Coordinates of C-alpha atoms in Angstrom, one line a residue:
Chain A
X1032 CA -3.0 45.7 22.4
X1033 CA -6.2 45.1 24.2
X1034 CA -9.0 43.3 22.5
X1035 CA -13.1 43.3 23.7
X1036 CA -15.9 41.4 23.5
X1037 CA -18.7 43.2 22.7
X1038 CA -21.4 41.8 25.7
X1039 CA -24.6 43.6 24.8
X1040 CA -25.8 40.0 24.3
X1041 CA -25.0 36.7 23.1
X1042 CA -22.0 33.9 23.4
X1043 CA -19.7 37.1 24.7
X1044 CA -18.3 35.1 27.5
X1045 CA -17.6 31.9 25.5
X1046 CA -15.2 34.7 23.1
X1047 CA -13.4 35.7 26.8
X1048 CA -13.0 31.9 27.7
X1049 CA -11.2 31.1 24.2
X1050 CA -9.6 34.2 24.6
X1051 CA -8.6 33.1 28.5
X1052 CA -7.4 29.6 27.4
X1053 CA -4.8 31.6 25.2
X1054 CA -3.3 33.7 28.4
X1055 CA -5.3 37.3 27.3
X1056 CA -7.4 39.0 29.2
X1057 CA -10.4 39.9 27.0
X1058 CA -12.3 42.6 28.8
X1059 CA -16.1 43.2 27.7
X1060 CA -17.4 46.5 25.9
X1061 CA -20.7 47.1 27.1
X1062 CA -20.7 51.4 26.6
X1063 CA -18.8 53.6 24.5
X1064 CA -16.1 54.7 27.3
X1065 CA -15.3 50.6 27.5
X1066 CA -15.3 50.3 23.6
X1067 CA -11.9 53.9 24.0
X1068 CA -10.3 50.9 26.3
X1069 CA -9.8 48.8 23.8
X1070 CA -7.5 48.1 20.2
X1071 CA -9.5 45.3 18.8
X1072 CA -13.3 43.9 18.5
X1073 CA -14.9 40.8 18.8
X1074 CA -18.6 40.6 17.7
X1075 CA -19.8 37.8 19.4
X1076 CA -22.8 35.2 18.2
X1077 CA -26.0 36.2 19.1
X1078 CA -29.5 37.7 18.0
X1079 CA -28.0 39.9 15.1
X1080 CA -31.4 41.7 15.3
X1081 CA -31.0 42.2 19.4
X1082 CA -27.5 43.4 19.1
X1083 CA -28.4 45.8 16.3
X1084 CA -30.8 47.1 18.0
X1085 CA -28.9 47.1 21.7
X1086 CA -25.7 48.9 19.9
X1087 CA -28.6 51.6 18.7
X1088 CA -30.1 52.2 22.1
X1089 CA -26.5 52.6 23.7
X1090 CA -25.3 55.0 21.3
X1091 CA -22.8 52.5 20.3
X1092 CA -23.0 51.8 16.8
X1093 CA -21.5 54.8 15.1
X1094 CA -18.4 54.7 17.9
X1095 CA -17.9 51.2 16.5
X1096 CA -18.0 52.7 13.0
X1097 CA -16.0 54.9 13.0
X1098 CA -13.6 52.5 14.9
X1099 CA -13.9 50.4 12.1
X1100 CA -13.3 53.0 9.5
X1101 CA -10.1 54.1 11.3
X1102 CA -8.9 50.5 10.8
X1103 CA -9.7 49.1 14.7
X1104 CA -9.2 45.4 13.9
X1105 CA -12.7 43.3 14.2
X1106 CA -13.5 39.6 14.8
X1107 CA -17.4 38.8 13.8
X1108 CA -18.5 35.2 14.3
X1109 CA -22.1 34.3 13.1
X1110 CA -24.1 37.1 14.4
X1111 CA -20.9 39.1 14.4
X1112 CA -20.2 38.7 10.8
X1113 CA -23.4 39.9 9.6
X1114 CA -23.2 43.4 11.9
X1115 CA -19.6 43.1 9.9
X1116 CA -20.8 42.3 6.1
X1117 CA -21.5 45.3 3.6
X1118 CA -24.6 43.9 2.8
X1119 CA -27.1 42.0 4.5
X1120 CA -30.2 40.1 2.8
X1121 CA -33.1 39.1 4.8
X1122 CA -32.2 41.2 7.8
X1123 CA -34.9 43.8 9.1
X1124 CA -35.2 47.1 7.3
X1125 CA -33.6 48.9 10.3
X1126 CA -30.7 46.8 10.3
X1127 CA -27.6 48.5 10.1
X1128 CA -24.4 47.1 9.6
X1129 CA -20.5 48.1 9.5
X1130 CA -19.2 47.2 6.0
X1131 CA -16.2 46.2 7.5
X1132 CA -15.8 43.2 4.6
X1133 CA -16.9 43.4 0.9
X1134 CA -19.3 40.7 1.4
X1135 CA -23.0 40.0 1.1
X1136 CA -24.6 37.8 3.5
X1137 CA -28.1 36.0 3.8
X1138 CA -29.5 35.7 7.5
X1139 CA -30.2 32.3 8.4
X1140 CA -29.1 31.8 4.7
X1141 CA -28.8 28.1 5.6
X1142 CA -31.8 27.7 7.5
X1143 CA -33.8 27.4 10.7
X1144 CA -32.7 25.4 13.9
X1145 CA -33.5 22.0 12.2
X1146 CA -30.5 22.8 9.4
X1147 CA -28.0 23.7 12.1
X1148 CA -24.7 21.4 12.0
X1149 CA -21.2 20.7 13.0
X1150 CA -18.4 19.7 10.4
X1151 CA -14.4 19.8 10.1
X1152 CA -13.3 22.4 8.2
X1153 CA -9.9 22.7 6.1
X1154 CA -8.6 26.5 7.1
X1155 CA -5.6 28.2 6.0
X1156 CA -2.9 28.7 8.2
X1157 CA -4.2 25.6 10.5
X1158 CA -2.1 21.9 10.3
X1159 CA -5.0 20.3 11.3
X1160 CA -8.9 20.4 10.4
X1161 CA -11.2 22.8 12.7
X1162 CA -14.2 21.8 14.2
X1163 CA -16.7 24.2 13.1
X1164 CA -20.6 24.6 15.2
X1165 CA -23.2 26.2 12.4
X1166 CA -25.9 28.0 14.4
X1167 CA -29.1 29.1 12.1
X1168 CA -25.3 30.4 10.1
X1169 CA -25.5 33.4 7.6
X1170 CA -24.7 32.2 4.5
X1171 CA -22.2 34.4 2.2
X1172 CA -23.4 35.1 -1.5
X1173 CA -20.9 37.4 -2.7
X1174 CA -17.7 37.9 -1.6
X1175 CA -15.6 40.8 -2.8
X1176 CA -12.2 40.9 -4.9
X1177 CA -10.5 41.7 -2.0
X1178 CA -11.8 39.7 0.6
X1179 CA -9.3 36.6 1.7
X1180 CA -11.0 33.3 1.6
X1181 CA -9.5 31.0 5.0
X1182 CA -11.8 28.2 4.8
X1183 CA -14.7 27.2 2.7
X1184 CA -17.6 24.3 3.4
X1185 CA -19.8 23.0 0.5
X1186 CA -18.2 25.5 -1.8
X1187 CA -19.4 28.0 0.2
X1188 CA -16.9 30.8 2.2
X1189 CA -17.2 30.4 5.9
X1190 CA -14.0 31.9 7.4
X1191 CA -13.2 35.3 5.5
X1192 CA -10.7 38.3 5.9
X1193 CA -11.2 41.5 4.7
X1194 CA -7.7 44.2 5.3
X1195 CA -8.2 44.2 9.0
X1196 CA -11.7 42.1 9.1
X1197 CA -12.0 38.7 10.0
X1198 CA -15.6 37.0 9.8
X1199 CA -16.5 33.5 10.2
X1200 CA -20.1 32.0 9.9
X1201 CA -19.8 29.4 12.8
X1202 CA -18.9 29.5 16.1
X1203 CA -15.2 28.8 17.2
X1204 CA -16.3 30.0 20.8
X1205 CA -18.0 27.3 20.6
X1206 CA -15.4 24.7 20.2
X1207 CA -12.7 24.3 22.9
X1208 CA -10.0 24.7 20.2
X1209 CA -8.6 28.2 20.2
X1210 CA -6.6 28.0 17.0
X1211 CA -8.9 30.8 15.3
X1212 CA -8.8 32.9 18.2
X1213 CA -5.1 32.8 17.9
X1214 CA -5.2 33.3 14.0
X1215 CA -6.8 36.6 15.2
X1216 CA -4.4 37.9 17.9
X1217 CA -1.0 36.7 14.8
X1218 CA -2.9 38.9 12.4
X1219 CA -3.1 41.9 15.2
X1220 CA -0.3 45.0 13.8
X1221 CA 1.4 45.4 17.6
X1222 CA 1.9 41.2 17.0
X1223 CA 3.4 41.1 14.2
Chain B
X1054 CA -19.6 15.4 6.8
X1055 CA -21.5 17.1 8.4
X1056 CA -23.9 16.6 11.3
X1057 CA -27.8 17.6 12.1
X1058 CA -29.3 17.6 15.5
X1059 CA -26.0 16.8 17.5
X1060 CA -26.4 18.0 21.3
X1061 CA -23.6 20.7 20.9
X1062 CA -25.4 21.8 18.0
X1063 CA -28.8 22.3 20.1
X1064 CA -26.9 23.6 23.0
X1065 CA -25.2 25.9 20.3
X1066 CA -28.3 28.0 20.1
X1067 CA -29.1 28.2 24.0
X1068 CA -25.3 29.5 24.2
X1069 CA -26.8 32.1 21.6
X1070 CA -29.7 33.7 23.7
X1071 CA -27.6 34.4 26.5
X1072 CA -27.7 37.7 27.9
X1073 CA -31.1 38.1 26.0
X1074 CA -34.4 38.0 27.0
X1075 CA -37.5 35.4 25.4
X1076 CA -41.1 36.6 25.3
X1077 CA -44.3 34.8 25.2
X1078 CA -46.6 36.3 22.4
X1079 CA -49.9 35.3 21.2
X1080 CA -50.3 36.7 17.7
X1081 CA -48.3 37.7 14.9
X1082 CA -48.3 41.4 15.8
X1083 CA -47.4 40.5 19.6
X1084 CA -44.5 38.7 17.9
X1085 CA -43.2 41.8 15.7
X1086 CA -43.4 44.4 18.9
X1087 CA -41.2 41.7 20.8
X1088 CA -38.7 41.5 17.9
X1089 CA -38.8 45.6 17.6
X1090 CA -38.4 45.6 21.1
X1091 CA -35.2 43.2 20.7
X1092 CA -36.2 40.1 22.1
X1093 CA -33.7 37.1 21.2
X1094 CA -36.8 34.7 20.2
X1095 CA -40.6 34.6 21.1
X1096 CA -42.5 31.6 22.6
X1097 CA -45.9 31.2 20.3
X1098 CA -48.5 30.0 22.2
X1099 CA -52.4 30.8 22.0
X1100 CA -52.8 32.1 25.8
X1101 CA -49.8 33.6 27.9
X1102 CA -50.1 31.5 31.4
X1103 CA -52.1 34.0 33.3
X1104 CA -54.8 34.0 31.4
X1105 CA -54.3 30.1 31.2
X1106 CA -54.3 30.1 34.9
X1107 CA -57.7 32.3 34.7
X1108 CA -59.4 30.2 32.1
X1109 CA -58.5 26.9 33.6
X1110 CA -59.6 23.5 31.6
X1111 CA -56.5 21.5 29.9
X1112 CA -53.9 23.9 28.0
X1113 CA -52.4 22.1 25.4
X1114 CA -49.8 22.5 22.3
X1115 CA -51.3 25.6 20.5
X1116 CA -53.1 25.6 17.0
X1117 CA -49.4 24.6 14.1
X1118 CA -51.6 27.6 11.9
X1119 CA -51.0 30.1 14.9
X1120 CA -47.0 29.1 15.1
X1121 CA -46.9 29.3 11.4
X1122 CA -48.3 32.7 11.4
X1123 CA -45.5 34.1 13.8
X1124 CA -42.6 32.3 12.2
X1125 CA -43.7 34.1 8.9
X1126 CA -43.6 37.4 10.8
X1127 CA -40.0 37.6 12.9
X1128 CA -36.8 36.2 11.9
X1129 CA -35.7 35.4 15.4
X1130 CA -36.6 31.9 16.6
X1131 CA -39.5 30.6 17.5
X1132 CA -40.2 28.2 20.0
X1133 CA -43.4 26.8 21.2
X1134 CA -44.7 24.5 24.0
X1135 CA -45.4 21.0 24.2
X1136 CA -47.1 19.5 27.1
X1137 CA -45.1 17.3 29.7
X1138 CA -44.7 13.4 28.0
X1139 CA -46.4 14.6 24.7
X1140 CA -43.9 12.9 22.0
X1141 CA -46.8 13.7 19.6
X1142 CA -46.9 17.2 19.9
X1143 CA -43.2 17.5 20.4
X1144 CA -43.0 15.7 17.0
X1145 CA -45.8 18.1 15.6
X1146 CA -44.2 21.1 16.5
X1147 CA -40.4 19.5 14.9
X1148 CA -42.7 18.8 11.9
X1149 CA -43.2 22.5 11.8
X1150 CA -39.3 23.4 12.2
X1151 CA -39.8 25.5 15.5
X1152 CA -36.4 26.5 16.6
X1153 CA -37.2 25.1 20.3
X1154 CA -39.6 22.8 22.0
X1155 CA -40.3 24.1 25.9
X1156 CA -41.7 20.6 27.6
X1157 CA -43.8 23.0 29.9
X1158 CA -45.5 22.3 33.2
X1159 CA -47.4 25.6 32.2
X1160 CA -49.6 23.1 29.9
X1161 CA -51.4 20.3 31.5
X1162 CA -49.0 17.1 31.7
X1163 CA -49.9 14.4 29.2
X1164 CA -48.0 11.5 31.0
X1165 CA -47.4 11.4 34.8
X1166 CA -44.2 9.0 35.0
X1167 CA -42.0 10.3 32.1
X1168 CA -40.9 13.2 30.5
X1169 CA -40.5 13.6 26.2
X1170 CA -37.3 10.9 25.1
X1171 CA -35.4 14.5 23.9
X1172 CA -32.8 12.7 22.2
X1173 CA -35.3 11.3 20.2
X1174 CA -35.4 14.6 18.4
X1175 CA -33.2 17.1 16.5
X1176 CA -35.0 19.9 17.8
X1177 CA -33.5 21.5 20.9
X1178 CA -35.6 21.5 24.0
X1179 CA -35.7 23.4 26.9
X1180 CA -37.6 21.9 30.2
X1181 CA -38.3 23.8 33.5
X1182 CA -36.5 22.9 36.8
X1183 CA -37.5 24.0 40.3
X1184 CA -34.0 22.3 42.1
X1185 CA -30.4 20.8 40.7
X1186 CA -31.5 16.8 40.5
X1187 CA -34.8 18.0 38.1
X1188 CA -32.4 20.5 35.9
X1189 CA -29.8 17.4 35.7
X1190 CA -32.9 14.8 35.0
X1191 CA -34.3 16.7 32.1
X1192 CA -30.7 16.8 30.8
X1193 CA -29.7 13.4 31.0
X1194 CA -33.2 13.2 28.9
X1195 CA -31.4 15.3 26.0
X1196 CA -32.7 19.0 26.8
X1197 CA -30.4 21.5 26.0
X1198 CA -31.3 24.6 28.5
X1199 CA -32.4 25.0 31.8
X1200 CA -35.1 26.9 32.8
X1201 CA -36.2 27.5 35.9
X1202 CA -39.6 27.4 36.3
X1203 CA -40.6 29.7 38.8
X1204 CA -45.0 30.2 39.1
X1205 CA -45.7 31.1 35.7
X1206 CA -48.7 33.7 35.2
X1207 CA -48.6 35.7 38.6
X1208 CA -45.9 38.1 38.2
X1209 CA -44.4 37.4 41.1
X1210 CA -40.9 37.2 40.9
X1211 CA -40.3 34.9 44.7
X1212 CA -40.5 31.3 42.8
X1213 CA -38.0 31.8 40.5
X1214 CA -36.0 33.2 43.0
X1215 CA -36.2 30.6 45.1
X1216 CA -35.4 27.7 42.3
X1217 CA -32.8 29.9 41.0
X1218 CA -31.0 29.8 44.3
X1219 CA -31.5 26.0 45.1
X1220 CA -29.9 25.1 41.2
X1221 CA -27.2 27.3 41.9
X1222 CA -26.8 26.9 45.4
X1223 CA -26.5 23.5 45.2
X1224 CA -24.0 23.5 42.6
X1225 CA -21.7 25.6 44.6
X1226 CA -22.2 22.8 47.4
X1227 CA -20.9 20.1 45.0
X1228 CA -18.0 21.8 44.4
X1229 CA -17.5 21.6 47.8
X1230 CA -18.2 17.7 48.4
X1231 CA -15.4 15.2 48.1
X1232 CA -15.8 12.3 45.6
X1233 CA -17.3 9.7 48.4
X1234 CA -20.3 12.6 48.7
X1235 CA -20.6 12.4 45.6
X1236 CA -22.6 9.3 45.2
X1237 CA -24.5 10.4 48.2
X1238 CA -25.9 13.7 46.3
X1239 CA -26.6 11.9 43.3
X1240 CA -28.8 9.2 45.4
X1241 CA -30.9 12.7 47.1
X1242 CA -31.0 14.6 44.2
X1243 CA -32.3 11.6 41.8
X1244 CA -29.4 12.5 39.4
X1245 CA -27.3 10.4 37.2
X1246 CA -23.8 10.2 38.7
X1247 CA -21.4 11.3 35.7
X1248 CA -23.6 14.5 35.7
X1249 CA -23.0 15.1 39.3
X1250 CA -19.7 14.8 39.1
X1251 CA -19.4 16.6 36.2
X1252 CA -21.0 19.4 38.5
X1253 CA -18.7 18.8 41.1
X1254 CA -15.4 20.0 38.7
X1255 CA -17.0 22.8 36.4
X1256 CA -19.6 24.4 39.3
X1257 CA -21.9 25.1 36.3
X1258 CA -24.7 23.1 34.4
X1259 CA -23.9 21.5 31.1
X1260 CA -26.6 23.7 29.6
X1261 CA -27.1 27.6 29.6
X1262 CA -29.6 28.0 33.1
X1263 CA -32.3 30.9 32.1
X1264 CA -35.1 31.9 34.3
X1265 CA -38.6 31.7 33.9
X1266 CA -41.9 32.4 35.7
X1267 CA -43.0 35.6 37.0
X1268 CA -40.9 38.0 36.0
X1269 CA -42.8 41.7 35.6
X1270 CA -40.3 44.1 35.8
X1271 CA -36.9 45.4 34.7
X1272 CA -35.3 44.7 38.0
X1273 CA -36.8 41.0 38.3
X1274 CA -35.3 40.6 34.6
X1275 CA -31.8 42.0 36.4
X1276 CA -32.4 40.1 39.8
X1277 CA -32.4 36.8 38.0
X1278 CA -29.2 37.8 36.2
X1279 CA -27.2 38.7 39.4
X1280 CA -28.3 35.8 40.8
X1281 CA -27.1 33.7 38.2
X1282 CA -29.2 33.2 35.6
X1283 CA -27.9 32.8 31.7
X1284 CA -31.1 34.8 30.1
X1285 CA -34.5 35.7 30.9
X1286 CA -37.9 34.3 30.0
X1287 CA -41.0 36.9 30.0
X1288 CA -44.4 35.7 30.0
X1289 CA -47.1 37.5 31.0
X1290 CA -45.3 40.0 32.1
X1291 CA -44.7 42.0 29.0
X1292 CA -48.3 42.1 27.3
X1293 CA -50.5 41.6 30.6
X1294 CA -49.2 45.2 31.4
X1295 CA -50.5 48.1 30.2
X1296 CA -47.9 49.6 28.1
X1297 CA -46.0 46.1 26.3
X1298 CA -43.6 47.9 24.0
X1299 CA -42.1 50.0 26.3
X1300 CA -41.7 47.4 29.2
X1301 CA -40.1 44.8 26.4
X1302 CA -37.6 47.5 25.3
X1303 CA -36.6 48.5 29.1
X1304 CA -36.4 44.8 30.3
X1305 CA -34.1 44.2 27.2
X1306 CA -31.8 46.7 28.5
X1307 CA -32.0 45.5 31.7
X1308 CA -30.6 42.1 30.9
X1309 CA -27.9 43.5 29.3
X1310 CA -26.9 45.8 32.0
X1311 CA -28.1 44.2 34.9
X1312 CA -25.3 45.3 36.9
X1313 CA -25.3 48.6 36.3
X1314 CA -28.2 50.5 39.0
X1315 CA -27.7 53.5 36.8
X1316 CA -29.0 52.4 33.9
X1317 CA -31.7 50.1 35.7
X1318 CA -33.5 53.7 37.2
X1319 CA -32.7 54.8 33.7
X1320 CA -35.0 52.3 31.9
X1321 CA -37.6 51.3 34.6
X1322 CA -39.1 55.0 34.3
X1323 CA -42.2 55.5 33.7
X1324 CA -43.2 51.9 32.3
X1325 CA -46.9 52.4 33.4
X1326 CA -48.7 49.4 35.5
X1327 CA -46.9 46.1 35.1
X1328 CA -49.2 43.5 35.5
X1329 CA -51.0 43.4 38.7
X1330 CA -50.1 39.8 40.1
X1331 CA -51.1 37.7 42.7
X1332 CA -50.0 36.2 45.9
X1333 CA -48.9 32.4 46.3
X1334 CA -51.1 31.7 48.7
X1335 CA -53.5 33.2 46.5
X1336 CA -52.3 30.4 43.8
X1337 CA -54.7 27.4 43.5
X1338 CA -52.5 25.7 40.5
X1339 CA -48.5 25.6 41.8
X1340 CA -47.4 24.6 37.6
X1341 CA -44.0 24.0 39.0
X1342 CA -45.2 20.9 40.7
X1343 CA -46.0 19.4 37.7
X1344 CA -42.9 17.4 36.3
X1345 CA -41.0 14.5 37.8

């Protein structure tokens, strides 16, 4: 079971290192030939906008969709769980996204730069609290019936799993703490 | 609870523009080709640095109307510049919840001993650096990327090569040095000890290291990135040539693949004229002298 990073742009290699610091080689998906290499997805933080439009200029978005649709297991963090979310408020018109989870999100639903923060977060499946990076975060209005709520902040669902789907709203590439990373690889089929 | 302004939450969106490239813009509709073009954020200000260079006179913080115009436009970040020292305009532009404060030597310095108290602010800022012990003074001040600064507003690519390689060079040489060196390459480079030592065991700068300051072309965008560069800044380059939209889009790609020479003769076809450029020792203002 290999799993990529998509690297079009954004904290890619932070994903690898997490990945790294757990034993697995995370290789990078860059063009569709890289994305038949690989069994799983992570969609990394970044400029949702930029990777949007970078997956749409390197003919990558409907490999990844139908990927998806076939059950490939994803991982979008930030960035990553709005190309992941059904629905998308506030993005740009020509924003596509995978519908991978039953949820609607807001971009930059909490706010510029200035409302950016860093909190410990309860999450399901961890002993201990998880130190959790917000970065200009997505907030999640709706979440579907279906969707698995893992950890919540201010009421609001921040770490969510959808069948195969995981999203998060912050950043745990960000944190040298690779519990989530792991909560990813247990929930892998050829793992369990 | 939770936390505002914390460095790892301003480094946190530095870590997010990696791989991406930044792009000066003037006006609101410069701002929406950059963001259709896929830029990660835009730097507002009200004259790119060659025609700053052109105009001469003091450049300062640009009009909080103009910034506000652009933020209402894109919904990537915004940053904009203060000058070198200027706590005021820094705190102007935090009053106006830019995403990022550049402390540029592209403006004309306000104070002549010290650089802006960063951790004085929640705002992120990013400050230029021409060699290691400048990049590690600016971040002992609280900035939270690197940029190095290159000669903004000539499109020529040869500064920011040459402070690219002196950053990164010299990190590779601390990784070398044994611990007694150590305090001798803190004492040359003017750098806070922990820092260099810091250096010494990781081989990399605390912060995300873009490049700024002359870049034209698709190939300077992927130059900087082979030599080691986190993320590009574009200036003048983009709308100083004669076909912006275009040359943003290619340069994009670029910094994504900028290892792949296929797909760099792909997307540097037929660009038209990038901006014509001058010589250094046609350059009467070096910017990247200013700063201390």
């Amino acid at each position: 079971m290999t799993i990529g990073v998509l690297a079009l742009q954004g904290a890619f290699a932070a994903h690898q290192q997490r990945f790294a610091d757990l034993g697995i080689d995370a290789p990078a998906v860059r063009t569709a030939q890289e994305l038949d290499g690989v069994d799983a997805l992570v969609i990394p933080g970044g400029e949702s906008t930029t990777m949007s439009h970078l997956m749409r200029t390197n003919q990558l978005f409907e490999p990844i969709a139908a990927r998806i649709a076939s059950g490939m297991p994803v991982f979008g963090t930030c960035a990553g769980m709005i190309m992941c979310a059904s629905d998308v408020l506030d993005g740009r018109p020509d924003q596509r996204s995978f519908g991978a989870a039953d949820l609607t999100v807001r971009r930059n639903g909490y706010g510029r730069q200035l409302a950016s923060f860093e909190v410990d977060l309860d999450v399901k499946g961890l002993d201990s609290s998880f130190h959790a990076v917000f970065i200009r975060a997505p907030l999640a209005e709706r979440v579907g019936p279906e969707v698995d709520v893992l950890a919540e902040h201010d009421g609001v669902p921040v770490l969510l799993r959808h069948g195969a789907c995981t999203v998060a709203s912050f950043h745990p590439e960000l944190t040298r703490d690779a519990r989530l990373h792991q909560l990813f690889v247990d929930s892998l089929p050829a793992s369990r | 609870m939770s936390e505002t302004g914390t460095f790892p939450v301003k480094r946190g969106l530095a870590e997010m523009m990696k791989g991406g490239v930044i792009m000066d813009v003037v006006n609101p509709e410069q701002a929406k080709i950059a963001e259709d073009a896929g830029a990660v954020a835009v730097m507002a200000l009200e004259r790119v640095p060659a025609d700053i260079r052109k105009d001469g006179g003091v450049a300062r913080m640009s009009d909080p109307e103009m910034i506000q115009g652009i933020q209402e436009i894109c919904s990537i970040p915004v940053m904009a510049k203060a000058r070198i020292g200027h706590f005021v305009e820094a705190q102007i532009l935090q009053a106006l919840d830019v995403d990022f404060i550049d402390e540029s030597e592209v403006l004309t310095p306000a104070d002549e001993a010290y650089h802006i108290d960063k951790m004085a602010f929640d705002v992120p800022f990013v400050c230029g650096a021409t060699n290691l012990g400048e990049a590690l003074r600016r971040i002992s001040e609280g900035a939270a990327m690197i940029r190095s600064k290159g000669e903004a507003g000539t499109g020529n690519v040869v500064e920011a090569v040459r402070h690219l390689r002196s950053i990164i060079g010299d990190m590779k040489r601390l990784t070398q040095a044994d611990e007694a060196e150590l305090f001798g390459w803190a004492k040359e480079l003017q750098a806070p000890l922990p820092l260099i030592q810091e250096i010494a065991e990781t081989g990399t700068l605390p912060v995300p290291l873009f490049c700024a300051g002359g870049l034209a072309t698709p190939a300077d965008a992927a130059l900087a990135m082979q030599l080691g560069a986190d993320a590009v800044f574009v200036g003048s380059g983009i709308f100083k040539s004669d076909d912006p939209s275009p040359r943003a889009k290619a340069i994009v790609e670029a910094t994504t693949h900028f290892r792949d020479a296929d797909i760099l003769a792909k997307v540097s076809r037929g660009l038209g004229a990038p901006m014509t450029g001058i010589g250094m020792d046609e350059v009467n203002v070096h910017y990247a002298e200013r700063g201390w």
